[in-house]
CSV table of C-alpha atoms in Angstrom, one decimal:
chain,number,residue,atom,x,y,z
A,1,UNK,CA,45.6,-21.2,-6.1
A,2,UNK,CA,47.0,-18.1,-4.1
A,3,UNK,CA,43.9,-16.1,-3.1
A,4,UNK,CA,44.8,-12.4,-4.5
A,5,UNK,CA,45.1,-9.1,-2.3
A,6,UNK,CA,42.7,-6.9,-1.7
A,7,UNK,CA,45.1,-4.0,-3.0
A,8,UNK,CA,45.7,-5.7,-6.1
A,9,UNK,CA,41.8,-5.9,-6.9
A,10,UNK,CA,41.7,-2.6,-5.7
A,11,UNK,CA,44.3,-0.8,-7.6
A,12,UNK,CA,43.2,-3.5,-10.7
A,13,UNK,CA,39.7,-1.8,-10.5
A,14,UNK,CA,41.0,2.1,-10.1
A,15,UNK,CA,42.9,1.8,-13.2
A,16,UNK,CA,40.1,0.8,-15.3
A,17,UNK,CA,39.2,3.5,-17.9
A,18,UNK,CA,35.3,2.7,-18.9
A,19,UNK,CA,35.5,5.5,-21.5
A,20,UNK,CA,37.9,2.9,-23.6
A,21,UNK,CA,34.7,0.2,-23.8
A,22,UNK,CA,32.3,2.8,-25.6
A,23,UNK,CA,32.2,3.7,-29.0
A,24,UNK,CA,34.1,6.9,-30.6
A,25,UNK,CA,31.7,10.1,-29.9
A,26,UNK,CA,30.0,8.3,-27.3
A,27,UNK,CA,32.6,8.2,-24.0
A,28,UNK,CA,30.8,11.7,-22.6
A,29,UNK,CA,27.8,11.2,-23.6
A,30,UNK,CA,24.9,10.7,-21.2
A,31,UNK,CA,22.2,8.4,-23.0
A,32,UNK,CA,19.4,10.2,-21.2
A,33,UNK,CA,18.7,13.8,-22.0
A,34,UNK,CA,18.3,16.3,-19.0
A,35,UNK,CA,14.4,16.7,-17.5
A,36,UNK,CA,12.8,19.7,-16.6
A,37,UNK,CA,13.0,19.8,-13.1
A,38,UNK,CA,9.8,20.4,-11.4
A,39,UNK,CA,9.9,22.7,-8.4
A,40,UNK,CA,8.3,20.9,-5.6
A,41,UNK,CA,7.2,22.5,-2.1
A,42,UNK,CA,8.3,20.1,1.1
A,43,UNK,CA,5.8,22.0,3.4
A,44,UNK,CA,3.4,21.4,0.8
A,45,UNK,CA,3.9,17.9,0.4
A,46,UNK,CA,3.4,17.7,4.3
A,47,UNK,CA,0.3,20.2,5.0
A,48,UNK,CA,-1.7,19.7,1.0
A,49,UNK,CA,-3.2,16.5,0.9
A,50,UNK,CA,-3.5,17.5,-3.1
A,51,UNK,CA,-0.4,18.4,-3.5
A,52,UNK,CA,1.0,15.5,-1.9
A,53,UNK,CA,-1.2,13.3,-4.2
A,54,UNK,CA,0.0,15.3,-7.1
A,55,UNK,CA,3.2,15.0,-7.0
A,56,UNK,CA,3.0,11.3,-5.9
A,57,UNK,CA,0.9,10.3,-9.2
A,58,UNK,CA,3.3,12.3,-11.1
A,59,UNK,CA,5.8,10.4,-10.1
A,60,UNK,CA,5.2,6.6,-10.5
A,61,UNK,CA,3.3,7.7,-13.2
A,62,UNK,CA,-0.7,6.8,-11.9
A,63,UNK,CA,-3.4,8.2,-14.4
A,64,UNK,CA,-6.3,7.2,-16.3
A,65,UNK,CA,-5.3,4.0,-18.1
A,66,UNK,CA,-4.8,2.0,-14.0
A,67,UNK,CA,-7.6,3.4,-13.2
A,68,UNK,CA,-9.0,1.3,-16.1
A,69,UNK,CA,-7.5,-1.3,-15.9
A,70,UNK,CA,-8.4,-1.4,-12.1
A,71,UNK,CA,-12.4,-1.2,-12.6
A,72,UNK,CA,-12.0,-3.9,-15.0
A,73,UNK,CA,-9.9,-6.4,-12.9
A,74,UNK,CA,-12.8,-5.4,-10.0
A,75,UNK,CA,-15.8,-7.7,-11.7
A,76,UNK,CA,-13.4,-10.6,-12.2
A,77,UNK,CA,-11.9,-10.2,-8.6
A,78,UNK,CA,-14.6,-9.3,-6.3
A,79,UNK,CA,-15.8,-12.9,-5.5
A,80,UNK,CA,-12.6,-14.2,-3.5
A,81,UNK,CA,-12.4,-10.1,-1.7
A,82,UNK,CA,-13.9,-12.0,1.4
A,83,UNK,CA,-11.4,-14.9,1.1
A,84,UNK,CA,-8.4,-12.2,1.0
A,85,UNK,CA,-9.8,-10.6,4.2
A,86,UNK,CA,-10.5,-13.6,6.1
A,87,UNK,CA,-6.5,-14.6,5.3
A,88,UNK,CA,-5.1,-11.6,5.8
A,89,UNK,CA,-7.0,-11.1,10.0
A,90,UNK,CA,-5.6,-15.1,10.0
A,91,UNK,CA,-1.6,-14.0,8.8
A,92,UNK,CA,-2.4,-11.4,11.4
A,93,UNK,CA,-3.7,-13.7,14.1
A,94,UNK,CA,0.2,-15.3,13.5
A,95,UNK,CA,2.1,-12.9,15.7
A,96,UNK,CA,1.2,-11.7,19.1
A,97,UNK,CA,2.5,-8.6,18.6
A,98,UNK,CA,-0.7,-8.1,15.3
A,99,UNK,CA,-3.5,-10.1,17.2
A,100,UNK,CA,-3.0,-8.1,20.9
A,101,UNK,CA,-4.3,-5.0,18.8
A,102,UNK,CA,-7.9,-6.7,18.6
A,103,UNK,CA,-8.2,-7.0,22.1
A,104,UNK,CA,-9.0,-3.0,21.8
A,105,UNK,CA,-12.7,-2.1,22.0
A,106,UNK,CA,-13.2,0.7,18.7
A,107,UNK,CA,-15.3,1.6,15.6
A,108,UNK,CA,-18.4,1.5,17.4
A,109,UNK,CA,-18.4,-2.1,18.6
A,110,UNK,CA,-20.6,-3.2,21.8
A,111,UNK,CA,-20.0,-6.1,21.7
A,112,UNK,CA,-18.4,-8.5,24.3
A,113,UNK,CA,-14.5,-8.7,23.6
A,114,UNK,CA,-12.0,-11.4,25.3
A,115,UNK,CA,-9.9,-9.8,28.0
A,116,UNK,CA,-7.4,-12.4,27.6
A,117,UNK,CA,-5.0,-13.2,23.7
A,118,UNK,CA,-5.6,-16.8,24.1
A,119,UNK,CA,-9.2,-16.2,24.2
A,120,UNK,CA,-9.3,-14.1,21.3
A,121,UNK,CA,-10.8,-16.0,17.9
A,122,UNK,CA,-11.0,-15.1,14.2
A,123,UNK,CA,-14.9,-16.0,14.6
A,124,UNK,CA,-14.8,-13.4,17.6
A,125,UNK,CA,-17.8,-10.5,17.5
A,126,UNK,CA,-15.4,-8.0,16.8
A,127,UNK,CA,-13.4,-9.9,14.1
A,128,UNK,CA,-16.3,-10.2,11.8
A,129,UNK,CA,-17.3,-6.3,12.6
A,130,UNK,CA,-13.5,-5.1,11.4
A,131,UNK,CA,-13.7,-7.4,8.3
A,132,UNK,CA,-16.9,-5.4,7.1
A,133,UNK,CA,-14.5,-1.8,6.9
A,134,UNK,CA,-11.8,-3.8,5.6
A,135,UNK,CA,-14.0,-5.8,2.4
A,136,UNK,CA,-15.2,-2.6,2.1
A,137,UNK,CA,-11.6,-0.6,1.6
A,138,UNK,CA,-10.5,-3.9,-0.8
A,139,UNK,CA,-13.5,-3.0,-3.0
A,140,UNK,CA,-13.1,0.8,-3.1
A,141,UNK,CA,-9.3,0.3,-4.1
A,142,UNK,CA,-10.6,-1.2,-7.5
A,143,UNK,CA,-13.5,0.5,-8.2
A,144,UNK,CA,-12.5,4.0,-6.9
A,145,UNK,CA,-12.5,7.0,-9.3
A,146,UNK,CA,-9.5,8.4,-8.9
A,147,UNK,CA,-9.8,12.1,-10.6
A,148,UNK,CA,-11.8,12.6,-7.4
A,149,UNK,CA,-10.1,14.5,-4.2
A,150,UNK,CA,-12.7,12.8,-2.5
A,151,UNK,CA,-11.3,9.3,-3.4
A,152,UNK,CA,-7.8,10.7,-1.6
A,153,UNK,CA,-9.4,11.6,1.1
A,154,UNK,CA,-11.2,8.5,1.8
A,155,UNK,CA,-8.0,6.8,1.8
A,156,UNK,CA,-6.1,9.7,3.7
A,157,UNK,CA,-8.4,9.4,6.7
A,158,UNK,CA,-7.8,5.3,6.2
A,159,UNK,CA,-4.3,6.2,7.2
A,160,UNK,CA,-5.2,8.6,9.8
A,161,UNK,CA,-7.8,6.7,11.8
A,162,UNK,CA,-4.8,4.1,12.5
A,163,UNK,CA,-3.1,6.6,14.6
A,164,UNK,CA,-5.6,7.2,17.6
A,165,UNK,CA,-6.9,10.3,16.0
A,166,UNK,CA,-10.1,10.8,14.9
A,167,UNK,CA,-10.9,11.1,11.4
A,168,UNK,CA,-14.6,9.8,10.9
A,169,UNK,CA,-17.9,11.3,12.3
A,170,UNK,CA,-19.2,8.2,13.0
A,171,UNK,CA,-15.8,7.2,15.4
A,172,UNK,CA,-15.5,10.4,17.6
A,173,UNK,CA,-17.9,8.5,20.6
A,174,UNK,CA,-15.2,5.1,20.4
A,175,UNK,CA,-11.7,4.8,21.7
A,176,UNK,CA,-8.7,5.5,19.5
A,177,UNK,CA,-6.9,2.6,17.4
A,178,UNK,CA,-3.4,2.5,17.4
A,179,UNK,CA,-1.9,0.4,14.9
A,180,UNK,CA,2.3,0.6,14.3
A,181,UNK,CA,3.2,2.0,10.6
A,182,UNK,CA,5.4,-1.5,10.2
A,183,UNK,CA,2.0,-3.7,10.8
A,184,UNK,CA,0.4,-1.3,8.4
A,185,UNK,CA,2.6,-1.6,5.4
A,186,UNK,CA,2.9,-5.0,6.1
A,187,UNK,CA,-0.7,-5.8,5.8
A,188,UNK,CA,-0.9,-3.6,2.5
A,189,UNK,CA,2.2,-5.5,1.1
A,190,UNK,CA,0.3,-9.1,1.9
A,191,UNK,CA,-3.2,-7.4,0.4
A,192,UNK,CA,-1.1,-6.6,-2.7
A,193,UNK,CA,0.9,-9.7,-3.4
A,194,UNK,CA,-2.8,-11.8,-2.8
A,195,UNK,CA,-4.1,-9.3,-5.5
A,196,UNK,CA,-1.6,-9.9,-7.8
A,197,UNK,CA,-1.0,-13.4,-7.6
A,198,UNK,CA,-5.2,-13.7,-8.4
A,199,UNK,CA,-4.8,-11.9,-11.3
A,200,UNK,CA,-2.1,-13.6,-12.8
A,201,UNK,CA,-4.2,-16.3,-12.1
A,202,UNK,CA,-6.9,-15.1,-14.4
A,203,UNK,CA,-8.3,-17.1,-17.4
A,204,UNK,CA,-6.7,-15.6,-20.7
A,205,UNK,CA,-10.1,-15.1,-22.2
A,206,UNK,CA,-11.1,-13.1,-18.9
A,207,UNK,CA,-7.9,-10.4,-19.2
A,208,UNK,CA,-5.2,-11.1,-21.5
A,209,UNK,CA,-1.5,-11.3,-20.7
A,210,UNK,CA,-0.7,-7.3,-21.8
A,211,UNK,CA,-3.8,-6.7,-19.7
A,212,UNK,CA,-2.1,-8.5,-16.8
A,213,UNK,CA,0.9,-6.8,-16.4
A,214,UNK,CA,-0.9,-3.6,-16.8
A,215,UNK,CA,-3.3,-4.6,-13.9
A,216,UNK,CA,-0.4,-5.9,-11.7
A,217,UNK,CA,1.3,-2.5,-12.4
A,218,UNK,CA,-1.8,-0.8,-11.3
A,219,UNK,CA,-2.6,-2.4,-8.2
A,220,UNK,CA,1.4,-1.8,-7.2
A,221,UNK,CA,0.8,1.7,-7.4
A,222,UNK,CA,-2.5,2.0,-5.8
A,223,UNK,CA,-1.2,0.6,-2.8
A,224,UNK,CA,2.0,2.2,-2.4
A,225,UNK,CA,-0.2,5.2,-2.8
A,226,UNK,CA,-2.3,4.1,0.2
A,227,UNK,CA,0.5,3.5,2.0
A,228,UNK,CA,2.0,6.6,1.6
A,229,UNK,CA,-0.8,8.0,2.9
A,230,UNK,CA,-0.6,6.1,6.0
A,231,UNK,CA,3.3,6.7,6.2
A,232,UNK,CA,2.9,10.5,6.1
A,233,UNK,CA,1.0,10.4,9.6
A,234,UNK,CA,3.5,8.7,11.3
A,235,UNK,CA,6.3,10.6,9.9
A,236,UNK,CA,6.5,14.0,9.4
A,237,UNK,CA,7.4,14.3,5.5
């Protein structure tokens, strides 16, 4: 068989009429009626850390019922939290590019630190020090409540102490951590397909199948939330 030119399928394709495949009274008809458009401040969105969260939960649509559905997932979860972390720092310990960034002395650590990658263990002093804050951040994302700004700005300052500045009391004596935005949203995108996959995972009696998608749906937006908020201190928008 001849293959057939590219004008052919090209004129072919022009000359369709879609109109012709829809019903009489429907071919200019948009199914979806118009929205009322929300005016939205881009300075805002930069500078207001509620505004920004706003207009963020407005739009993937984050309220009450993940929040829910979050502290009740959080019981049947919280067991393998130290598992998840533990996996994560080893999918980090993968790549040199992820594992060099623990060779950096921060968060108040005093203890001794290998000056060398090779040296550099998952049982090192350090290793198990960083895996308290980060158990502690898994927890928080379940069991948050997230009407409160202060919520936000727990997880706004998660974002910012990645970037060498200094957004805890407790860290202004220690040297900056400077963590890329790619290995960030990486490690939040490993954290949230581990999450999800244990929930699916769940017994029936323990959260039923509705309750599943609704908890998967949660955790999705949770995280991109928290990313976000680590994406807006890299990148000025």
């Amino acid at each position: 068989m001849s293959p057939v030119p590219v004008e052919t399928i090209t004129t072919d394709i022009a000359s369709v009429d879609i109109s012709d495949q829809l019903p009489e009274g429907q071919r200019t008809s948009c199914p979806v009626s118009n929205p009322t458009t929300q005016e939205i401040s881009p300075e805002l969105l930069r500078t207001s850390l509620p505004d920004r969260i706003n207009y963020i939960k407005d739009f993937i649509m984050f309220g009450t019922p993940d929040q829910e559905i979050l502290h009740k997932v959080a019981p049947l979860v919280n067991d393998m939290i130290p598992q998840v972390v533990d996996d994560l720092y080893a999918k980090l310990f993968e790549f040199d590019v992820t594992k060099q960034i623990f060779l950096k002395r921060n968060e108040g650590f005093d203890g001794p630190i290998p000056s060398k990658l090779e040296d550099l263990t998952l049982d090192s002093a350090q290793l198990v020090y960083r895996k308290i804050f980060m158990k502690s951040w898994a927890r928080r994302v379940l069991t948050s409540d997230y009407s409160s700004g202060k919520t936000w700005a727990y997880m706004d300052k998660v974002g910012i102490m990645h970037t060498g500045v200094k957004s805890f009391r407790h860290r202004n004596h220690v040297a900056p951590l400077v963590v890329p935005y790619r290995d960030c949203a990486l490690s939040l995108g490993w954290v949230q397909t581990v999450l999800q996959t244990a929930i699916l995972k769940l017994d029936s009696d323990e959260l039923s199948n509705e309750e599943k998608i609704a908890a998967i749906g949660a955790v999705s937006k949770v995280i991109w939330i928290q990313n976000d908020l680590f994406a807006r201190h890299y990148i000025d928008e």
